[in-house]
Amino acid sequence: MGIVRPNASAEVWSYSVLFYDKKNAIPELLQREEIVPVEVEGVKANATPEFLALLDEPPLEPRVTFIAPLDQFMWDRKLIAHLFGFDYTWEIYMPEAKRRWGYYVLPVLFGDALVARVEFWCRDGVLEIRRWHFEPGDPGPKFFAELERTLREFMGYCSATQVVVGDDIDPRVRDLARSVPLT
């Protein structure tokens, strides 16, 4: 995400800083100006100067991205919930009866908003959309064109040549997925 809370869990910091030395590492990184303090919507955090420089760039055209549950973007779930209003639990180890969203659900990022959740299953060249949940709000008219592009790319990634979508999936997503041209 580009920012990290000083009190984020050890896993968030462990990529380059050993969690047990975090209290010493943060002041040192601040002193060397490798990170700088920031406040985002009332949350104190740190960011690299390189990341902050990107904020001065013109915004990119919004695109749809399926975010893997273990992607670094999702590591600080409390910050994700605060900034995006997106409460995410990876339910892979949860008993099926207790799952709200699904076994291996991917957050769907469109531009700068988490707009949906999707559960895929791919076997033998068939990509199945098992679940789709939109977050509150309308993602806008450009969303579906971008979803088609991303779905086509995802099919290539999965070596899928066919898409299967249940009738219980949102009809806009279902119809789009069923009509995706294979490339």
Short mmCIF file of C-alpha atoms in Angstrom, two decimals:
data_model
loop_
_atom_site.label_atom_id
_atom_site.label_comp_id
_atom_site.label_asym_id
_atom_site.label_seq_id
_atom_site.Cartn_x
_atom_site.Cartn_y
_atom_site.Cartn_z
CA MET A 1 0.00 0.00 0.00
CA GLY A 2 3.00 2.27 0.45
CA ILE A 3 2.45 3.13 4.08
CA VAL A 4 2.83 1.15 7.28
CA ARG A 5 1.64 1.85 10.80
CA PRO A 6 4.38 1.78 13.47
CA ASN A 7 2.17 -0.47 15.59
CA ALA A 8 1.23 -2.81 12.72
CA SER A 9 1.59 -6.49 13.49
CA ALA A 10 4.99 -8.13 13.31
CA GLU A 11 4.21 -9.80 9.98
CA VAL A 12 3.79 -6.45 8.26
CA TRP A 13 7.24 -5.26 9.34
CA SER A 14 9.06 -8.58 9.04
CA TYR A 15 9.72 -8.27 5.32
CA SER A 16 12.83 -6.16 5.92
CA VAL A 17 12.86 -5.53 9.66
CA LEU A 18 12.95 -8.27 12.24
CA PHE A 19 9.82 -7.85 14.34
CA TYR A 20 11.63 -8.15 17.68
CA ASP A 21 13.88 -5.21 16.77
CA LYS A 22 11.10 -3.01 15.36
CA LYS A 23 11.29 -0.51 18.25
CA ASN A 24 14.94 0.19 17.43
CA ALA A 25 14.62 -0.06 13.66
CA ILE A 26 11.87 2.53 13.20
CA PRO A 27 13.78 5.46 14.79
CA GLU A 28 16.88 4.49 12.84
CA LEU A 29 14.97 4.37 9.54
CA LEU A 30 13.39 7.74 10.40
CA GLN A 31 16.79 9.24 11.23
CA ARG A 32 18.25 7.99 7.93
CA GLU A 33 15.13 9.38 6.19
CA GLU A 34 14.44 6.00 4.60
CA ILE A 35 10.92 6.41 5.99
CA VAL A 36 9.07 9.55 7.04
CA PRO A 37 6.12 9.97 9.40
CA VAL A 38 2.74 10.59 7.78
CA GLU A 39 -0.83 10.81 8.97
CA VAL A 40 -3.61 9.46 6.77
CA GLU A 41 -7.20 10.06 7.81
CA GLY A 42 -6.18 10.25 11.46
CA VAL A 43 -3.88 7.21 11.40
CA LYS A 44 -0.19 7.70 12.13
CA ALA A 45 2.02 5.74 9.78
CA ASN A 46 5.33 5.81 7.93
CA ALA A 47 6.09 5.87 4.22
CA THR A 48 9.15 5.93 2.03
CA PRO A 49 9.98 9.22 0.29
CA GLU A 50 9.85 7.35 -3.03
CA PHE A 51 6.26 6.33 -2.38
CA LEU A 52 5.25 9.85 -1.36
CA ALA A 53 6.76 11.23 -4.58
CA LEU A 54 4.34 9.04 -6.54
CA LEU A 55 1.44 10.98 -5.02
CA ASP A 56 2.50 14.01 -7.10
CA GLU A 57 2.18 12.04 -10.35
CA PRO A 58 -1.01 12.29 -12.42
CA PRO A 59 -3.47 9.55 -11.49
CA LEU A 60 -3.41 6.40 -13.57
CA GLU A 61 -6.46 5.28 -15.50
CA PRO A 62 -8.45 3.04 -13.16
CA ARG A 63 -8.07 -0.65 -13.82
CA VAL A 64 -9.37 -3.80 -12.20
CA THR A 65 -6.90 -5.89 -10.24
CA PHE A 66 -7.57 -9.14 -8.39
CA ILE A 67 -5.54 -8.92 -5.17
CA ALA A 68 -4.17 -12.15 -3.73
CA PRO A 69 -5.03 -12.58 -0.03
CA LEU A 70 -1.33 -12.74 0.88
CA ASP A 71 -0.29 -9.77 -1.27
CA GLN A 72 1.62 -7.15 0.72
CA PHE A 73 -1.18 -4.70 -0.03
CA MET A 74 -3.45 -6.76 2.26
CA TRP A 75 -0.99 -7.38 5.09
CA ASP A 76 -2.20 -4.63 7.41
CA ARG A 77 -5.87 -5.55 7.50
CA LYS A 78 -6.65 -2.90 10.14
CA LEU A 79 -5.29 -0.15 7.91
CA ILE A 80 -7.16 -1.58 4.89
CA ALA A 81 -10.38 -1.51 6.93
CA HIS A 82 -9.75 2.08 8.06
CA LEU A 83 -8.75 3.54 4.70
CA PHE A 84 -10.96 1.55 2.35
CA GLY A 85 -13.87 0.51 4.58
CA PHE A 86 -13.03 -3.06 3.54
CA ASP A 87 -13.08 -5.63 6.32
CA TYR A 88 -11.20 -8.67 5.05
CA THR A 89 -10.66 -12.07 6.59
CA TRP A 90 -8.92 -14.83 4.70
CA GLU A 91 -11.34 -17.70 5.30
CA ILE A 92 -9.27 -20.57 3.91
CA TYR A 93 -8.77 -22.13 7.37
CA MET A 94 -12.28 -21.37 8.58
CA PRO A 95 -14.83 -24.21 8.63
CA GLU A 96 -17.04 -23.93 5.56
CA ALA A 97 -20.20 -23.36 7.60
CA LYS A 98 -18.62 -20.27 9.20
CA ARG A 99 -17.36 -18.68 5.98
CA ARG A 100 -19.04 -15.45 4.98
CA TRP A 101 -17.29 -14.81 1.65
CA GLY A 102 -15.74 -18.10 0.52
CA TYR A 103 -12.71 -20.38 0.66
CA TYR A 104 -10.11 -18.31 -1.23
CA VAL A 105 -11.62 -14.92 -1.95
CA LEU A 106 -9.70 -12.21 -3.78
CA PRO A 107 -10.37 -8.53 -3.11
CA VAL A 108 -11.15 -6.65 -6.34
CA LEU A 109 -9.42 -3.29 -6.66
CA PHE A 110 -10.71 -0.75 -9.17
CA GLY A 111 -8.66 2.42 -9.31
CA ASP A 112 -8.27 3.43 -5.68
CA ALA A 113 -11.25 1.51 -4.26
CA LEU A 114 -11.84 -2.06 -3.18
CA VAL A 115 -15.15 -2.65 -4.95
CA ALA A 116 -15.83 -6.38 -4.75
CA ARG A 117 -14.71 -9.85 -3.69
CA VAL A 118 -14.44 -12.86 -5.97
CA GLU A 119 -13.83 -16.56 -5.47
CA PHE A 120 -12.41 -18.41 -8.46
CA TRP A 121 -11.77 -22.10 -9.01
CA CYS A 122 -9.74 -23.29 -11.97
CA ARG A 123 -9.21 -26.88 -13.05
CA ASP A 124 -8.57 -28.52 -16.42
CA GLY A 125 -8.81 -25.28 -18.38
CA VAL A 126 -12.12 -24.20 -16.85
CA LEU A 127 -12.23 -21.02 -14.76
CA GLU A 128 -15.26 -20.99 -12.48
CA ILE A 129 -16.52 -17.86 -10.76
CA ARG A 130 -17.94 -19.42 -7.62
CA ARG A 131 -18.81 -16.25 -5.73
CA TRP A 132 -18.98 -12.56 -6.44
CA HIS A 133 -19.85 -9.89 -3.88
CA PHE A 134 -19.95 -6.19 -4.71
CA GLU A 135 -19.13 -3.78 -1.92
CA PRO A 136 -21.69 -1.01 -1.28
CA GLY A 137 -21.67 1.69 -3.95
CA ASP A 138 -21.54 1.68 -7.72
CA PRO A 139 -18.12 1.01 -9.25
CA GLY A 140 -19.08 3.11 -12.29
CA PRO A 141 -19.49 2.44 -16.01
CA LYS A 142 -15.78 1.93 -16.78
CA PHE A 143 -15.59 -0.93 -14.29
CA PHE A 144 -17.12 -3.59 -16.51
CA ALA A 145 -14.87 -2.91 -19.51
CA GLU A 146 -11.87 -3.15 -17.20
CA LEU A 147 -13.26 -6.28 -15.56
CA GLU A 148 -13.48 -7.93 -18.98
CA ARG A 149 -9.84 -7.08 -19.73
CA THR A 150 -8.67 -8.34 -16.34
CA LEU A 151 -10.75 -11.49 -16.54
CA ARG A 152 -9.23 -12.28 -19.94
CA GLU A 153 -5.73 -11.77 -18.50
CA PHE A 154 -6.59 -13.94 -15.50
CA MET A 155 -7.79 -16.70 -17.81
CA GLY A 156 -4.39 -16.61 -19.51
CA TYR A 157 -2.65 -16.72 -16.15
CA CYS A 158 -4.71 -19.79 -15.17
CA SER A 159 -4.42 -21.41 -18.63
CA ALA A 160 -8.21 -21.38 -18.80
CA THR A 161 -10.01 -21.66 -22.11
CA GLN A 162 -13.53 -21.59 -20.70
CA VAL A 163 -15.42 -19.61 -18.02
CA VAL A 164 -18.24 -21.10 -15.98
CA VAL A 165 -20.45 -18.78 -13.94
CA GLY A 166 -23.33 -19.79 -11.71
CA ASP A 167 -26.76 -18.27 -12.09
CA ASP A 168 -26.50 -16.84 -8.57
CA ILE A 169 -23.67 -14.47 -9.58
CA ASP A 170 -24.59 -10.80 -10.16
CA PRO A 171 -26.13 -10.77 -13.66
CA ARG A 172 -23.82 -8.00 -14.90
CA VAL A 173 -20.76 -10.04 -13.95
CA ARG A 174 -22.32 -13.32 -15.08
CA ASP A 175 -23.24 -12.01 -18.54
CA LEU A 176 -19.86 -10.33 -19.02
CA ALA A 177 -17.93 -13.45 -17.95
CA ARG A 178 -19.96 -15.71 -20.21
CA SER A 179 -19.22 -13.46 -23.18
CA VAL A 180 -15.48 -12.96 -22.63
CA PRO A 181 -13.73 -13.62 -25.94
CA LEU A 182 -10.89 -16.08 -25.68
CA THR A 183 -7.52 -14.83 -26.84
#
